[in-house]
Coordinates of C-alpha atoms and ligand atoms in Angstrom, one line a residue:
M1 CA 3.6 11.3 -21.0
E2 CA 3.5 8.9 -24.0
K3 CA 3.2 5.7 -22.7
F4 CA 0.9 3.8 -20.4
L5 CA 3.2 3.4 -17.0
W6 CA 2.6 -0.2 -16.4
G7 CA 4.8 -1.5 -13.2
A8 CA 4.5 -2.5 -9.7
A9 CA 5.3 -0.9 -6.5
T10 CA 7.8 -1.7 -3.5
A11 CA 9.4 0.4 -0.6
A12 CA 12.9 0.1 0.7
H13 CA 12.1 -1.2 4.1
Q14 CA 10.0 -3.9 2.9
I15 CA 12.6 -5.4 0.5
E16 CA 16.0 -4.2 1.0
G17 CA 17.4 -6.0 4.0
A18 CA 20.8 -5.0 4.3
Y19 CA 19.6 -3.5 7.5
D20 CA 22.6 -2.5 9.2
E21 CA 25.3 -2.7 5.8
D22 CA 27.4 -0.7 4.0
G23 CA 26.7 2.4 6.7
K24 CA 23.0 2.1 6.7
V25 CA 21.9 3.9 9.9
P26 CA 18.4 2.5 11.9
S27 CA 14.9 3.9 10.8
I28 CA 12.0 3.8 13.5
W29 CA 10.9 0.6 11.9
D30 CA 14.5 -1.1 12.7
E31 CA 14.6 0.3 16.2
L32 CA 10.8 0.5 17.9
T33 CA 9.0 -2.6 16.2
E34 CA 10.4 -4.8 19.3
G35 CA 7.3 -6.9 19.9
K36 CA 4.9 -4.9 17.5
I37 CA 5.3 -7.4 14.2
S38 CA 3.3 -10.8 13.9
N39 CA 5.1 -13.9 14.7
G40 CA 8.2 -11.7 16.2
E41 CA 9.4 -11.3 12.6
N42 CA 11.7 -8.0 11.4
A43 CA 13.1 -6.7 8.1
R44 CA 16.3 -7.3 8.8
V45 CA 16.7 -9.3 5.5
A46 CA 13.5 -9.2 3.9
C47 CA 13.4 -10.0 0.7
D48 CA 16.9 -9.4 0.5
H49 CA 17.0 -7.2 -2.5
Y50 CA 19.7 -4.9 -1.6
H51 CA 22.0 -8.0 -3.0
R52 CA 19.8 -9.2 -5.4
Y53 CA 18.6 -6.1 -7.3
K54 CA 19.9 -7.3 -10.3
E55 CA 17.8 -10.4 -10.4
D56 CA 14.9 -8.9 -9.1
V57 CA 15.4 -6.3 -12.2
A58 CA 15.7 -9.1 -14.4
L59 CA 12.2 -10.5 -13.0
M60 CA 10.9 -7.2 -13.9
K61 CA 11.8 -7.0 -17.3
E62 CA 10.3 -10.7 -17.8
L63 CA 7.1 -9.2 -16.4
G64 CA 7.4 -6.8 -19.1
L65 CA 7.0 -3.5 -17.0
N66 CA 7.6 -0.5 -18.2
S67 CA 7.9 0.9 -15.0
Y68 CA 8.8 0.2 -11.2
R69 CA 8.3 2.4 -8.3
F70 CA 10.6 2.1 -5.3
S71 CA 11.1 4.4 -2.6
L72 CA 14.7 5.6 -1.1
S73 CA 15.9 4.9 2.3
W74 CA 16.7 8.3 3.8
A75 CA 18.4 6.0 6.9
R76 CA 20.9 4.8 4.0
I77 CA 21.6 8.3 2.7
I78 CA 21.6 10.7 5.5
I79 CA 23.6 9.4 8.9
N80 CA 22.8 12.2 11.0
E81 CA 21.4 15.7 11.8
N82 CA 24.7 17.4 10.3
G83 CA 23.8 16.1 7.3
D84 CA 26.7 13.7 6.6
V85 CA 26.1 11.7 3.6
N86 CA 26.8 7.6 2.8
P87 CA 28.2 7.4 -0.5
K88 CA 27.6 3.7 -0.7
G89 CA 24.1 4.3 -0.1
I90 CA 23.7 6.7 -2.8
D91 CA 25.4 4.2 -5.0
F92 CA 22.9 1.6 -4.3
Y93 CA 20.1 3.6 -5.8
R94 CA 22.6 4.9 -8.8
N95 CA 23.3 1.1 -9.4
L96 CA 19.5 0.0 -9.0
C97 CA 18.5 3.1 -11.7
D98 CA 21.4 2.3 -14.1
E99 CA 20.0 -1.4 -14.1
L100 CA 16.5 -0.4 -14.5
N101 CA 17.1 2.0 -17.4
A102 CA 19.5 -0.9 -19.1
N103 CA 16.3 -2.9 -19.3
G104 CA 14.1 -0.2 -20.5
I105 CA 12.1 0.2 -17.0
E106 CA 11.6 3.9 -16.0
P107 CA 12.5 4.3 -12.1
L108 CA 9.6 5.9 -10.3
C109 CA 11.3 6.8 -7.1
T110 CA 9.5 7.7 -3.8
L111 CA 11.7 9.6 -1.8
Y112 CA 9.7 8.9 1.8
H113 CA 7.7 5.6 2.4
W114 CA 7.5 5.7 6.2
D115 CA 11.1 4.9 7.0
L116 CA 12.4 8.1 9.3
P117 CA 15.8 7.9 10.5
M118 CA 16.1 7.3 14.2
W119 CA 18.4 10.2 14.6
A120 CA 15.6 12.3 13.2
Y121 CA 13.0 11.1 15.4
R122 CA 15.1 11.2 18.6
A123 CA 15.2 15.0 17.6
G124 CA 11.5 15.2 17.3
G125 CA 10.5 13.5 14.4
W126 CA 7.7 15.3 12.3
K127 CA 7.2 17.5 15.5
N128 CA 10.2 19.4 15.1
P129 CA 10.3 21.8 12.2
K130 CA 13.8 21.3 11.7
I131 CA 12.9 17.8 10.1
I132 CA 11.9 20.3 6.7
E133 CA 15.8 21.4 6.6
W134 CA 16.6 17.6 7.2
F135 CA 14.8 16.2 4.6
C136 CA 15.7 18.8 2.2
R137 CA 19.4 18.0 2.5
Y138 CA 18.5 14.5 2.1
V139 CA 16.4 15.7 -1.0
D140 CA 19.0 17.9 -2.7
V141 CA 21.5 15.1 -2.2
M142 CA 19.5 12.2 -4.1
T143 CA 18.1 14.6 -7.1
K144 CA 21.6 15.6 -7.5
A145 CA 22.5 11.9 -7.8
L146 CA 19.9 10.4 -9.8
D147 CA 19.7 13.5 -12.4
G148 CA 20.1 12.1 -15.7
K149 CA 19.0 8.3 -14.4
A150 CA 15.7 8.9 -13.1
K151 CA 12.8 11.6 -13.8
Y152 CA 9.6 10.6 -11.9
F153 CA 9.7 11.4 -8.6
I154 CA 7.2 11.1 -5.7
T155 CA 8.0 13.1 -2.2
F156 CA 5.6 11.3 0.0
N157 CA 3.9 7.8 0.5
E158 CA 0.6 8.1 2.2
P159 CA 1.0 11.1 5.1
Q160 CA -2.5 9.5 5.8
Y161 CA -0.4 6.5 7.3
F162 CA 2.6 7.7 8.9
I163 CA 0.8 10.6 10.5
G164 CA -2.8 8.9 10.9
V165 CA -1.6 5.3 11.6
G166 CA 1.8 6.0 13.2
C167 CA 1.3 9.1 15.2
F168 CA -2.5 9.2 16.0
A169 CA -3.6 5.6 16.2
G170 CA -0.2 4.5 17.3
L171 CA -0.5 1.0 15.3
H172 CA 2.4 1.8 13.0
A173 CA 6.0 2.9 13.8
P174 CA 6.7 5.0 16.0
F175 CA 3.4 3.9 17.8
E176 CA 2.4 7.0 19.3
K177 CA -1.2 8.5 19.9
N178 CA -0.8 12.1 19.7
D179 CA -3.8 14.6 20.0
I180 CA -5.0 16.4 17.0
A181 CA -3.3 19.9 17.5
T182 CA -0.1 17.8 17.6
I183 CA -1.1 16.1 14.6
K184 CA -2.0 19.3 12.9
V185 CA 1.5 20.4 13.2
M186 CA 3.0 17.3 12.2
S187 CA 0.8 17.4 9.0
R188 CA 2.1 21.1 8.4
H189 CA 5.5 20.2 8.6
V190 CA 5.0 17.2 6.1
M191 CA 3.1 19.5 3.6
L192 CA 5.8 22.1 3.8
A193 CA 8.6 19.5 3.5
H194 CA 6.6 18.2 0.2
G195 CA 6.5 21.8 -1.1
E196 CA 10.5 22.5 -0.5
A197 CA 11.3 19.1 -2.4
V198 CA 9.2 20.1 -4.9
K199 CA 11.5 23.1 -5.9
I200 CA 14.4 20.8 -5.2
I201 CA 13.6 18.0 -7.3
R202 CA 12.5 20.6 -10.1
K203 CA 15.7 22.6 -9.9
N204 CA 18.0 19.3 -9.9
V205 CA 16.6 17.0 -12.2
K206 CA 16.1 17.9 -15.8
G207 CA 13.0 16.9 -17.2
A208 CA 11.2 16.4 -13.5
I209 CA 7.7 14.9 -13.5
V210 CA 7.2 15.3 -10.1
G211 CA 3.8 13.8 -7.9
M212 CA 2.6 12.7 -4.5
A213 CA 1.3 9.1 -3.3
P214 CA -1.3 9.7 -0.6
N215 CA -4.2 7.2 0.0
H216 CA -6.9 9.0 1.5
S217 CA -10.7 8.0 1.7
C218 CA -12.6 7.9 -1.4
F219 CA -16.1 6.6 -1.8
A220 CA -18.1 4.8 -4.5
P221 CA -21.8 5.3 -5.2
E222 CA -24.2 3.1 -3.1
T223 CA -27.0 3.6 -5.4
D224 CA -26.8 3.8 -9.5
T225 CA -28.4 6.8 -9.4
T226 CA -27.3 10.8 -9.7
E227 CA -27.9 11.2 -6.1
G228 CA -25.6 8.3 -5.2
V229 CA -22.9 9.5 -7.3
E230 CA -23.0 13.0 -5.7
E231 CA -22.9 11.4 -2.4
A232 CA -19.8 9.4 -3.0
R233 CA -18.4 12.6 -4.3
S234 CA -19.1 15.0 -1.6
R235 CA -18.5 12.2 0.8
S236 CA -14.5 11.6 -0.8
F237 CA -13.9 15.4 -0.2
N238 CA -15.5 15.9 3.3
L239 CA -13.3 16.4 6.7
D240 CA -15.0 13.6 8.4
H241 CA -11.9 11.3 8.5
L242 CA -9.6 14.1 9.8
M243 CA -6.2 12.9 8.4
F244 CA -7.3 10.2 6.6
S245 CA -9.8 12.8 4.5
T246 CA -8.4 13.6 0.9
A247 CA -9.1 17.3 1.2
W248 CA -7.0 17.6 4.4
W249 CA -3.8 16.8 2.6
S250 CA -4.7 17.4 -0.9
D251 CA -6.7 20.9 -1.0
P252 CA -3.5 23.0 0.5
M253 CA -1.2 20.8 -1.8
V254 CA -3.0 21.1 -4.9
L255 CA -5.4 23.9 -4.7
G256 CA -3.4 26.2 -2.2
V257 CA -7.0 26.2 -0.3
V258 CA -6.6 25.2 3.6
P259 CA -9.6 23.5 5.0
D260 CA -11.3 25.6 8.2
L261 CA -10.0 22.7 10.4
L262 CA -6.1 23.2 9.4
K263 CA -6.7 27.1 9.6
D264 CA -5.6 27.7 13.0
T265 CA -2.1 25.6 12.0
I266 CA -1.5 26.3 8.2
T267 CA -1.2 30.3 7.2
Q268 CA -1.8 31.7 4.2
E269 CA 2.3 32.2 3.9
D270 CA 2.6 28.5 4.5
V271 CA 0.5 27.7 1.3
K272 CA 2.7 29.3 -1.1
T273 CA 5.5 27.0 0.0
I274 CA 3.0 23.8 0.2
C275 CA 0.9 24.3 -3.0
Q276 CA 3.5 23.5 -5.8
S277 CA 2.7 22.9 -9.4
L278 CA 2.5 19.1 -9.5
D279 CA 2.5 16.9 -12.9
F280 CA 0.5 14.0 -11.9
Y281 CA -2.0 12.9 -8.8
G282 CA -0.7 9.6 -7.3
Y283 CA -3.2 7.3 -5.8
N284 CA -2.5 4.2 -3.7
V285 CA -6.3 2.7 -3.9
Y286 CA -7.1 -0.6 -2.0
S287 CA -11.2 -0.4 -1.6
A288 CA -13.9 1.8 -1.1
M289 CA -13.9 3.9 2.1
N290 CA -18.0 3.2 2.3
Y291 CA -16.7 -0.3 4.0
S292 CA -14.3 0.3 5.9
P293 CA -14.8 -0.4 9.7
F294 CA -13.4 3.0 10.6
A295 CA -16.1 4.8 8.2
P296 CA -17.8 7.2 10.0
K297 CA -21.1 7.0 9.1
K298 CA -22.3 3.4 9.2
R299 CA -24.5 2.8 6.5
N300 CA -26.8 -0.4 5.9
N301 CA -23.9 -2.2 3.5
P302 CA -24.8 -5.5 2.6
T303 CA -21.3 -7.0 3.1
F304 CA -22.3 -9.7 4.9
G305 CA -19.8 -12.6 2.8
A306 CA -19.0 -10.2 0.6
P307 CA -15.4 -11.0 -1.2
R308 CA -12.4 -9.8 1.0
T309 CA -8.7 -10.3 0.8
Q310 CA -6.8 -12.2 3.4
T311 CA -6.5 -9.3 5.4
G312 CA -10.1 -8.4 5.4
W313 CA -10.1 -5.5 2.9
L314 CA -13.6 -5.5 0.9
V315 CA -12.9 -6.2 -2.8
S316 CA -14.7 -3.3 -4.3
P317 CA -13.1 -2.8 -7.8
Q318 CA -15.8 0.3 -8.9
I319 CA -13.7 2.7 -6.8
M320 CA -10.9 2.6 -9.6
Y321 CA -13.5 3.6 -11.6
Y322 CA -14.7 6.5 -9.5
A323 CA -11.9 7.7 -7.5
P324 CA -9.9 8.5 -10.5
K325 CA -12.8 10.6 -12.1
F326 CA -13.6 12.3 -8.6
L327 CA -9.9 13.1 -8.0
Y328 CA -9.6 14.6 -11.6
E329 CA -12.5 16.6 -11.5
R330 CA -11.4 18.1 -8.3
Y331 CA -7.5 18.7 -8.7
R332 CA -7.0 18.2 -12.9
L333 CA -4.0 16.6 -12.3
P334 CA -3.5 13.3 -14.4
I335 CA -3.9 10.2 -12.3
L336 CA -1.1 7.6 -11.8
I337 CA -2.2 4.9 -9.7
T338 CA 0.7 4.7 -7.5
E339 CA -0.5 1.5 -5.7
N340 CA -3.6 -1.2 -5.8
G341 CA -3.2 -4.9 -5.1
M342 CA -4.3 -7.7 -2.3
S343 CA -3.0 -9.7 0.0
N344 CA -3.7 -13.5 -0.5
C345 CA -3.5 -16.8 1.1
D346 CA -0.5 -18.4 -1.2
W347 CA 1.7 -20.9 -1.2
V348 CA 4.0 -23.0 -3.4
M349 CA 1.3 -26.0 -4.5
R350 CA 2.2 -29.7 -5.0
D351 CA 3.0 -28.7 -8.9
G352 CA 5.6 -26.2 -7.8
K353 CA 3.2 -23.5 -9.1
V354 CA 1.7 -20.4 -6.9
H355 CA -2.1 -20.5 -8.2
D356 CA -3.9 -17.5 -6.9
P357 CA -7.2 -17.2 -9.0
Q358 CA -8.3 -14.6 -6.5
R359 CA -5.7 -12.1 -7.0
V360 CA -6.1 -13.1 -11.2
D361 CA -9.9 -12.0 -10.6
Y362 CA -9.2 -8.8 -8.2
L363 CA -6.8 -7.6 -11.3
H364 CA -9.4 -8.3 -13.7
G365 CA -12.2 -6.6 -12.0
Y366 CA -9.8 -3.3 -11.0
I367 CA -7.8 -2.5 -14.0
K368 CA -11.0 -2.9 -16.0
E369 CA -12.5 -0.5 -14.2
L370 CA -9.6 1.9 -14.3
M371 CA -9.6 1.3 -18.4
R372 CA -13.2 2.6 -18.2
A373 CA -11.8 5.5 -15.9
K374 CA -9.1 6.3 -18.4
N375 CA -11.8 6.6 -21.9
E376 CA -13.4 9.8 -19.6
V377 CA -10.1 11.3 -17.9
P378 CA -6.2 11.2 -18.1
V379 CA -4.8 8.2 -16.4
I380 CA -1.4 7.6 -17.1
G381 CA -0.4 4.3 -15.3
Y382 CA -1.0 1.8 -12.8
Q383 CA 1.3 0.2 -10.2
Y384 CA 0.6 -3.0 -8.9
W385 CA 1.5 -3.4 -5.2
S386 CA 3.7 -5.1 -4.7
L387 CA 6.2 -6.7 -7.1
M388 CA 6.8 -9.5 -4.9
D389 CA 5.7 -10.7 -1.4
N390 CA 7.6 -8.6 1.3
F391 CA 7.7 -7.3 4.7
E392 CA 4.2 -6.2 5.3
W393 CA 4.7 -3.6 8.2
T394 CA 3.3 -4.9 11.3
N395 CA 1.8 -8.2 9.8
G396 CA 5.1 -9.2 9.1
Y397 CA 5.5 -11.6 6.4
S398 CA 2.0 -13.0 6.9
S399 CA 0.6 -10.8 4.3
R400 CA 1.3 -11.6 0.8
F401 CA 0.3 -9.2 -1.8
G402 CA 3.3 -10.1 -4.7
L403 CA 3.0 -10.9 -8.1
I404 CA 6.1 -13.1 -7.3
F405 CA 6.0 -15.5 -4.4
V406 CA 9.0 -15.2 -1.9
D407 CA 10.5 -17.9 0.2
F408 CA 11.7 -16.1 2.9
A409 CA 13.9 -19.0 3.9
T410 CA 15.5 -19.8 0.4
Q411 CA 15.1 -16.4 -0.9
K412 CA 13.4 -18.5 -4.1
R413 CA 10.9 -16.3 -6.1
T414 CA 8.2 -18.2 -8.0
W415 CA 5.7 -16.4 -10.5
K416 CA 2.0 -16.5 -9.2
D417 CA -0.5 -17.3 -11.7
S418 CA -1.5 -13.6 -11.2
A419 CA 2.2 -12.7 -12.6
Y420 CA 1.6 -14.4 -15.9
F421 CA -2.1 -12.7 -16.0
Y422 CA -0.7 -9.3 -15.5
R423 CA 2.1 -10.0 -18.0
D424 CA -0.8 -10.8 -20.7
I425 CA -2.5 -7.3 -19.3
I426 CA 0.7 -5.2 -20.1
Q427 CA 1.2 -7.0 -23.4
S428 CA -2.3 -6.0 -24.8
N429 CA -2.2 -2.7 -23.2
G430 CA -5.2 -3.3 -20.8
E431 CA -7.3 -4.3 -23.8
N432 CA -7.8 -8.2 -23.2
L433 CA -10.1 -7.4 -20.0
Ligands
BG6_1 C1 0.0 0.4 1.4 C2 1.4 0.8 1.8 O1 -0.8 1.1 2.5 O2 -0.4 -0.5 1.7 C3 2.5 0.0 1.5 O3 1.8 2.2 1.1 C4 1.8 -1.2 1.8 O4 3.5 -0.2 1.9 C5 0.1 -1.4 1.7 O5 2.7 -2.5 2.2 C6 -0.6 -3.1 2.0 O6 -0.7 -2.8 3.2 P1 -0.6 -3.4 4.8 O7 -1.0 -2.7 5.6 O8 -1.4 -4.7 4.5 O9 1.2 -4.1 4.7

């Protein structure tokens, strides 16, 4: 793993559009979101990336990205419970990978970024143990199709979110509020599907490099003392946040250790499948959990007027130093930052440009901290969220995270100032900060 993976991330449902084209079947984000998205928006067209992927890859090349993280849409590939395949869906991802490779951009494929096919949902979704078989069928088809075109694979994006926010808090599709016993069962199925998927990837893809992309709670020290650091470390691995906690998922998946809370659901036999050797620890990081309104133990955090993003997330670059260190020390896997970024109040200004000084400063602060961590623990890459403005789930298009501004009426792409800034960071390999 030689070169540092400078890139940007996206997800299928958030950018592709073409929601019912070329044989794609609906996902839960196509069908269950009526009345749930800001301003009544939907992802039917999104960034129209399905039709514009070549133009988008050209933008990546101009930005100097050497890698690009995207997800495959299960609902574009497998159209029913019998495992029938949609060849045009497969072609799309093969072509995308070819285009990336031709431009010297390493494809980093995420297999599941929340868009569960409706046929799987109707048959019980993550509650039904059969989902493990269905998922394996999809992974087998796609890893055979992409062998020789992609070697980096990420099994799941943020189980914390699609299980915790989607099936426990009821704030994301499928908008369910299940009890904790059901959440444990669903978590077990996700973990088993992950383990089986890792085995399939390694069987089908020569030289596969495999990981996952969680976004569990990590804390930064509140005082600059040894005790402060120890406290942050221990809070980062306790189970106070249930399915949002780091250890809920990563202890079984990486260490083969089942936390006490899950021992009534996950057996030692399960662990043999769940715990597969991984090549990196992906981590999606936006904010230190200390300041989250969901943090169970409220502190006297002096956050009055502290810098926040447009969606209210606290700007806390120090987490980009501490999280990689804490995670490496516990899990001993090289760290790949699979997402980091901010929403901002961006528009095209009267000079025709998009000035986003907040994002420039954000990138400066977070990446500088990451470079500091990299001097102490192995860090193999950074993927900015997101390449371009896109459909931000229930926030619709009102939340802009992109380096590239998208006018959703015309699909015109405009570079933001932060895109130029990120290009310079990449050119200097992070040394200009
Ligand atoms: C991450 C997701 O949690 O955060 C992305 O993996 C998402 O898909 C990003 O778009 C921003 O979150 P949100 O909720 O503001 O869209």
